[in-house]
Short mmCIF file of N, CA and C in Angstrom, two decimals:
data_model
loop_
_atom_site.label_atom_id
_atom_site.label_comp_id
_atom_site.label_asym_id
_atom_site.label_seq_id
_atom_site.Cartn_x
_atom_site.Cartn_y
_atom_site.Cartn_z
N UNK N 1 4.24 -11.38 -9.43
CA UNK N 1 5.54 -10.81 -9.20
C UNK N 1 5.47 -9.30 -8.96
N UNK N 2 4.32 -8.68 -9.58
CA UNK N 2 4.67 -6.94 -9.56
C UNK N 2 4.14 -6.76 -8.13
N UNK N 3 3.63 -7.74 -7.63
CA UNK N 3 2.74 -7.10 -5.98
C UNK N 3 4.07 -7.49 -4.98
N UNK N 4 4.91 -8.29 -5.64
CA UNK N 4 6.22 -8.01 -4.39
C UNK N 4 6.91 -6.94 -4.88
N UNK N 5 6.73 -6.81 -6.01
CA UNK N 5 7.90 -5.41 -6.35
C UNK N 5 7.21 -4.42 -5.80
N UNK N 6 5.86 -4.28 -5.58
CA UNK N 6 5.34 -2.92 -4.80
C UNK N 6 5.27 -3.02 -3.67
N UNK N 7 5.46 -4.33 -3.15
CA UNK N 7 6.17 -4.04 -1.03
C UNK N 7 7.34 -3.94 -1.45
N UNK N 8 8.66 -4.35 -2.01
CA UNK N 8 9.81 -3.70 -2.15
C UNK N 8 9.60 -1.94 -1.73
N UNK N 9 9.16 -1.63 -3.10
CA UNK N 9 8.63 -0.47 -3.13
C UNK N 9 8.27 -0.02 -1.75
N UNK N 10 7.38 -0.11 -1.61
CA UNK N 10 6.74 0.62 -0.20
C UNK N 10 7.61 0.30 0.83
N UNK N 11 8.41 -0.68 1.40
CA UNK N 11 9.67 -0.28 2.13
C UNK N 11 10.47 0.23 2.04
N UNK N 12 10.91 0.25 0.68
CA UNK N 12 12.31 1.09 0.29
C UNK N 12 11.68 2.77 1.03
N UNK N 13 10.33 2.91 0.28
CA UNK N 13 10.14 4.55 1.01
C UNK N 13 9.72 4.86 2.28
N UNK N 14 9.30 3.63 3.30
CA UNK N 14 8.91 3.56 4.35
C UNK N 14 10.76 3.94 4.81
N UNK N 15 11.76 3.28 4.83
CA UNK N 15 13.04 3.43 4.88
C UNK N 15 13.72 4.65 4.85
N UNK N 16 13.63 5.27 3.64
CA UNK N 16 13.93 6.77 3.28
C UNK N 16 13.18 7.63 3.90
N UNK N 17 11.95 7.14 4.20
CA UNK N 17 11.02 8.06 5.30
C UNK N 17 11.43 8.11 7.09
N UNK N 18 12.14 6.79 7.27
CA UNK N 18 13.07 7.15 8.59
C UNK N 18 13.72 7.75 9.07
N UNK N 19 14.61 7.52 7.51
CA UNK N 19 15.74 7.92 7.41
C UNK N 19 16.06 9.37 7.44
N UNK N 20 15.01 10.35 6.79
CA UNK N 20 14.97 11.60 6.80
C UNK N 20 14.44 11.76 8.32
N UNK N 21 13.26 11.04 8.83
CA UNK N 21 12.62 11.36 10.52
C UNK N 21 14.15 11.68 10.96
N UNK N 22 15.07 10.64 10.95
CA UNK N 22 16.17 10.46 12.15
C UNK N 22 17.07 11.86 11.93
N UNK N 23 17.27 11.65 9.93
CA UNK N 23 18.14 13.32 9.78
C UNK N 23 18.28 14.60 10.30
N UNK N 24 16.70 14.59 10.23
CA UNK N 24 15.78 15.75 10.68
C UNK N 24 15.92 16.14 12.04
N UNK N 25 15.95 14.96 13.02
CA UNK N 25 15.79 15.24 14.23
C UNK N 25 14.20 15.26 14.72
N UNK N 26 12.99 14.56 13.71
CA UNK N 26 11.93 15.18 14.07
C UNK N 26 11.04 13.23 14.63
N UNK N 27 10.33 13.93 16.16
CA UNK N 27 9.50 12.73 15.89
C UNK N 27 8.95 12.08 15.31
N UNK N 28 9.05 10.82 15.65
CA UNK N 28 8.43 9.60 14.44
C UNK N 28 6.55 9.59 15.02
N UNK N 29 6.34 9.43 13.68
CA UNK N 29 4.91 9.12 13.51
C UNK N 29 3.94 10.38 14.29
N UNK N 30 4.43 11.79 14.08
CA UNK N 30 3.76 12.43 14.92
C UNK N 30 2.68 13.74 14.37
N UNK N 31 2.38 13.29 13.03
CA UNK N 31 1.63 13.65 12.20
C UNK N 31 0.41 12.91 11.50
N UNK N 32 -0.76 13.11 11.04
CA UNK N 32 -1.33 12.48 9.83
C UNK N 32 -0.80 11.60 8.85
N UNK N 33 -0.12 12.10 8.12
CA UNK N 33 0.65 11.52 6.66
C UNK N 33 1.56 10.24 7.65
N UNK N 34 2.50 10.36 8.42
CA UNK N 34 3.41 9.38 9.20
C UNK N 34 2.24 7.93 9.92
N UNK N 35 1.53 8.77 10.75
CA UNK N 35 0.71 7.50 10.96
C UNK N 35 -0.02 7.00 9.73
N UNK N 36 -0.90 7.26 8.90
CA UNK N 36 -1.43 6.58 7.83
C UNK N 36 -0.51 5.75 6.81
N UNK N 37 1.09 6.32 6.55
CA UNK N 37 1.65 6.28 6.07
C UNK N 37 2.40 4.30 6.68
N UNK N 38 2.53 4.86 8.28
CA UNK N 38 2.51 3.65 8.79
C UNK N 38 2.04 2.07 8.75
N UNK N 39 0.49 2.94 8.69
CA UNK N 39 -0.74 1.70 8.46
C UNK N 39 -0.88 0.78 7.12
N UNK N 40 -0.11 1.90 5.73
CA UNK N 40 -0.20 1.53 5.18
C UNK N 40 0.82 0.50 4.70
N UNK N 41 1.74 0.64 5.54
CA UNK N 41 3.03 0.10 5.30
C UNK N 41 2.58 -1.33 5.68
N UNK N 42 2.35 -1.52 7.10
CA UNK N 42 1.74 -3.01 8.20
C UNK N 42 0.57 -3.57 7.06
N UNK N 43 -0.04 -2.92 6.16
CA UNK N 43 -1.20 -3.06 5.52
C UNK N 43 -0.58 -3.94 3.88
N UNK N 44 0.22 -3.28 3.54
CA UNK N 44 0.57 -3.64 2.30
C UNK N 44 1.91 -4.89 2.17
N UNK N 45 2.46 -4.61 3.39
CA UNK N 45 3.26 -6.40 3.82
C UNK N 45 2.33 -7.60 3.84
N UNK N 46 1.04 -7.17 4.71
CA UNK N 46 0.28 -8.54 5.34
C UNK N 46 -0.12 -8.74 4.06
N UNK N 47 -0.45 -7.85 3.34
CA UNK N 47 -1.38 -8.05 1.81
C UNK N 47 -0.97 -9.72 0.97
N UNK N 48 0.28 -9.71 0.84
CA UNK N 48 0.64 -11.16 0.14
C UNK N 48 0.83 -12.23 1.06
N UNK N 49 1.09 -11.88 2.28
CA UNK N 49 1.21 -13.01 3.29
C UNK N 49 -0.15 -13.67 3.27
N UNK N 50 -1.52 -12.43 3.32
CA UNK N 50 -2.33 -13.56 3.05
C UNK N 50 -3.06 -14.45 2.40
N UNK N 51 -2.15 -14.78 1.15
CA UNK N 51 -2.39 -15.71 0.36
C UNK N 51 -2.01 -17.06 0.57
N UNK N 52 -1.26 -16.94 1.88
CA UNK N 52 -1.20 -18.53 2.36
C UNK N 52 -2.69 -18.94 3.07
N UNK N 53 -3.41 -18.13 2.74
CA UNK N 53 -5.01 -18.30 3.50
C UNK N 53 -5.73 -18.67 2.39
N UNK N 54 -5.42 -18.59 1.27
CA UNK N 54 -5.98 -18.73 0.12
C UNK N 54 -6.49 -20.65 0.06
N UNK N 55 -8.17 -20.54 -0.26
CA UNK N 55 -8.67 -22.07 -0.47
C UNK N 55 -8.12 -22.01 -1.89
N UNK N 56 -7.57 -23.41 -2.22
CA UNK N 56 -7.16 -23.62 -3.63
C UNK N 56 -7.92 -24.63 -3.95
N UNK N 57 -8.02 -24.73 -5.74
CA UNK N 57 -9.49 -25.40 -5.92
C UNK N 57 -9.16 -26.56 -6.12
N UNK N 58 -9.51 -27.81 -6.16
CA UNK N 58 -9.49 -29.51 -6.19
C UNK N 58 -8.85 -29.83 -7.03
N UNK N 59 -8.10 -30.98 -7.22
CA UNK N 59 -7.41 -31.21 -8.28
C UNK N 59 -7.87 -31.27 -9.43
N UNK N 60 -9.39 -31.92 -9.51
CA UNK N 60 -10.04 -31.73 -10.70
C UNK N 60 -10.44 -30.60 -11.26
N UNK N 61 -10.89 -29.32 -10.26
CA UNK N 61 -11.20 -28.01 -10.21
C UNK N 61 -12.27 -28.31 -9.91
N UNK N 62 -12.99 -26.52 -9.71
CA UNK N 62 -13.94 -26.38 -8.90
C UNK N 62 -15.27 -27.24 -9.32
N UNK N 63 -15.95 -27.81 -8.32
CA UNK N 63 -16.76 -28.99 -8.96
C UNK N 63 -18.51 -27.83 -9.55
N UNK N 64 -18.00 -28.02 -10.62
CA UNK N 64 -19.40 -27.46 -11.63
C UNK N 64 -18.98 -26.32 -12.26
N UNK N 65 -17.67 -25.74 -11.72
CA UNK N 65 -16.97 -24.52 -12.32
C UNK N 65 -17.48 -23.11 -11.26
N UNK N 66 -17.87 -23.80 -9.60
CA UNK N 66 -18.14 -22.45 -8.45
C UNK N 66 -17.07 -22.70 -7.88
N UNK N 67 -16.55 -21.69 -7.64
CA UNK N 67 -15.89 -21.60 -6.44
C UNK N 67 -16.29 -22.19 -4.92
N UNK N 68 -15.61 -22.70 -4.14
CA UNK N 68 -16.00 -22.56 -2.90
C UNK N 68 -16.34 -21.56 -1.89
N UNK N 69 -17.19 -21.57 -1.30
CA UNK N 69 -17.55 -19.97 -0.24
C UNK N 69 -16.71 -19.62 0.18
N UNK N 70 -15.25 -20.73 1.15
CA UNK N 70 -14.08 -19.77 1.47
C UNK N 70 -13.27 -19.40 0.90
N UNK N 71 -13.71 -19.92 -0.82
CA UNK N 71 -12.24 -19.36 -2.05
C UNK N 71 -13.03 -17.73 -2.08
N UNK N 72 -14.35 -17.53 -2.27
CA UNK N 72 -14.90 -16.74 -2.57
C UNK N 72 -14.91 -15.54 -1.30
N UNK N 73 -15.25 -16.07 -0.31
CA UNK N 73 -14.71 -14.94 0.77
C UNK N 73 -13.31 -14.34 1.20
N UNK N 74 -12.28 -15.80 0.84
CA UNK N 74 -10.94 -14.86 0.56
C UNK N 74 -11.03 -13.93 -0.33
N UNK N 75 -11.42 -14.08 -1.51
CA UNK N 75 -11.32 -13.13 -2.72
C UNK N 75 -11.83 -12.06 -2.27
N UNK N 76 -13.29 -12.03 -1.80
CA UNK N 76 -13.89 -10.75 -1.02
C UNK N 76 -12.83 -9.78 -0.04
N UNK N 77 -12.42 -10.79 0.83
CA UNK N 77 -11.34 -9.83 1.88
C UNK N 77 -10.25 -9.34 0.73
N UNK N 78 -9.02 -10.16 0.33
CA UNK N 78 -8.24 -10.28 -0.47
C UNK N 78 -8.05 -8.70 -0.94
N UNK N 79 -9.33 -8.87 -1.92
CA UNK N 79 -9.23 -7.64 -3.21
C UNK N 79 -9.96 -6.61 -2.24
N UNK N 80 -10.70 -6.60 -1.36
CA UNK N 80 -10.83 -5.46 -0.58
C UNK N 80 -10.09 -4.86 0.03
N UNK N 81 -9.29 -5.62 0.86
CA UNK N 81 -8.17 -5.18 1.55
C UNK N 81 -7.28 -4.45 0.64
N UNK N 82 -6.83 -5.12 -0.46
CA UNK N 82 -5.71 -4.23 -1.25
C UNK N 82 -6.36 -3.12 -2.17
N UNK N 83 -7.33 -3.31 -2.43
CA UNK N 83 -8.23 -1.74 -2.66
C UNK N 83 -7.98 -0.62 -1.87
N UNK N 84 -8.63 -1.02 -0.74
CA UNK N 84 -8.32 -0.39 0.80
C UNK N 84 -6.97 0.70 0.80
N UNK N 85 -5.68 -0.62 0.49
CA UNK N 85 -4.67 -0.44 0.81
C UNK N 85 -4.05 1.07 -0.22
N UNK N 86 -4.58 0.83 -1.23
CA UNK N 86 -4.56 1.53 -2.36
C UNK N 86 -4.63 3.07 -2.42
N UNK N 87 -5.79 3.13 -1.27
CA UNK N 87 -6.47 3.98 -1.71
C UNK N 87 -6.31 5.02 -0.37
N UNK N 88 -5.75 4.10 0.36
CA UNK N 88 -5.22 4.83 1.88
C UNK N 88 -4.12 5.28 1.65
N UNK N 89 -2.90 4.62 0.55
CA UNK N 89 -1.73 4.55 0.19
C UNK N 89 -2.03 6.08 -0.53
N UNK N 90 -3.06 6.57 -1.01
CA UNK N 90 -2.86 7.75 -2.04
C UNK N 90 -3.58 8.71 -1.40
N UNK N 91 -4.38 8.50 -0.45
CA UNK N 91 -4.60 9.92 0.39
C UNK N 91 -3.65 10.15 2.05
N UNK N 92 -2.57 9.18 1.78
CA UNK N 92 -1.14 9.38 2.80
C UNK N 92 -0.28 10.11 1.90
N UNK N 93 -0.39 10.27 0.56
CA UNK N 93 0.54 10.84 -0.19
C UNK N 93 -0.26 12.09 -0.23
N UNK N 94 -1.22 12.30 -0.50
CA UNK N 94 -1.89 13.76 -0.20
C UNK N 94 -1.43 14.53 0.95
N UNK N 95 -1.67 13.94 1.77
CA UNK N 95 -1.10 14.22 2.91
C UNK N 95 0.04 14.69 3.54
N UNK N 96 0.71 14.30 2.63
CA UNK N 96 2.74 14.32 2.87
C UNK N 96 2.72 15.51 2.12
N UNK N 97 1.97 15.85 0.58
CA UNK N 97 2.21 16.87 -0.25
C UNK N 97 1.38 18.26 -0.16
N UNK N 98 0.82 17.84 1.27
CA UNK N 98 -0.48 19.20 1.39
C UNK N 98 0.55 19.78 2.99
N UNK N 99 1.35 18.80 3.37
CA UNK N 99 2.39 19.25 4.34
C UNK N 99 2.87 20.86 4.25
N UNK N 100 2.94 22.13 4.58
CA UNK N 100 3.34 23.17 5.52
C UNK N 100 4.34 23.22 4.49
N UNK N 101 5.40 22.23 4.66
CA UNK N 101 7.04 22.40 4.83
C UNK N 101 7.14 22.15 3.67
N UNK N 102 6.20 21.71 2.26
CA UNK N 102 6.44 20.73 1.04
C UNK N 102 6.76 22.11 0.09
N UNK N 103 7.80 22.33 -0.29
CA UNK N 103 7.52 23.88 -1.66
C UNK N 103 6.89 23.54 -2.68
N UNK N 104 6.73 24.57 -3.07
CA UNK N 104 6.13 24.70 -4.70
C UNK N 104 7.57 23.68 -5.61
N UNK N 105 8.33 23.96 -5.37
CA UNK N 105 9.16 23.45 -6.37
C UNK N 105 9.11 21.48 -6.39
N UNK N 106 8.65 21.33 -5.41
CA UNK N 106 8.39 19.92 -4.93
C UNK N 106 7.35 19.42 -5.54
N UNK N 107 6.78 20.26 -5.73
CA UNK N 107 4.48 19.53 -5.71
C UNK N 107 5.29 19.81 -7.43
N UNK N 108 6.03 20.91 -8.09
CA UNK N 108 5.85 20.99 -9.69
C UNK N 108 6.53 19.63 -9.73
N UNK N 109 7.81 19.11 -9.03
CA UNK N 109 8.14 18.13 -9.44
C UNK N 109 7.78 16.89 -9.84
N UNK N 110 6.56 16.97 -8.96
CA UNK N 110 5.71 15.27 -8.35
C UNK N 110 4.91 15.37 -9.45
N UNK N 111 4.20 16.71 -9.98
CA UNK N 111 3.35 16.86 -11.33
C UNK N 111 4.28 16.42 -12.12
N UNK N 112 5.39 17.17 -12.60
CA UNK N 112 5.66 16.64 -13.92
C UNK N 112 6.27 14.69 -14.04
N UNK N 113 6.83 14.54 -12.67
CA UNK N 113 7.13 13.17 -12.89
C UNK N 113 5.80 12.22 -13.36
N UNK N 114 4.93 12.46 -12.38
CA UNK N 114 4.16 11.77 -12.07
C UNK N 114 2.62 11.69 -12.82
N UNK N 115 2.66 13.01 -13.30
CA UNK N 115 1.31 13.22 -13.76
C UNK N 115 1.20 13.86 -15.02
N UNK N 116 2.14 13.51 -15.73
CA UNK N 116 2.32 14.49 -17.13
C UNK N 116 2.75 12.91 -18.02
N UNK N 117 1.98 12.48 -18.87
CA UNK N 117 2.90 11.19 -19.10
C UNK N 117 3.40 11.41 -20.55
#
């Protein structure tokens, strides 16, 4: 359940991230942070879709207690991919906060929300 609440998530700000492009008046996707930001978006939707790719194990279960090679190579892609996704997801946020236009009063904010627990 929490990996749909974090595509919720990541659309809701993919959304608010339009939404300010359109406010603004400023082209879409015409930076670093916007395109990665993009990828990560297309990246972190497909993420649960592809669990309809997922081998599921026999009714009896896995025979001897192995997995099958294509349960095991989903898992390989699977958890790589959302590693991936993770980790692209947090140097697009670097990115947005190393932005020109971002103030000081912004970056103290994102510290204390975010990084002060």
């Amino acid at each position: 359940q929490i990996q749909i609440f974090v595509v919720i998530l990541t659309l809701i700000g993919f959304g608010i991230a339009i939404a300010f492009t359109i406010q603004n008046d400023k082209p879409h996707f015409a930076n670093t942070h916007m395109q990665m930001g993009l990828v990560v978006v297309i990246l972190a939707v497909l993420q649960p879709l592809n669990a309809i790719f997922r081998a599921h194990p026999p009714k009896g279960g896995w025979i001897n207690g192995k997995k099958s090679t294509q349960r095991i190579i989903w898992e390989i892609i699977h958890k790589g991919s959302g590693y991936t996704v993770w980790i692209l997801g947090l140097i697009t946020i670097y990115f947005g906060l190393t932005r020109p236009e971002i103030s000081e009063d912004v970056l103290a904010m994102v510290h204390i929300c975010f990084w002060v627990p």
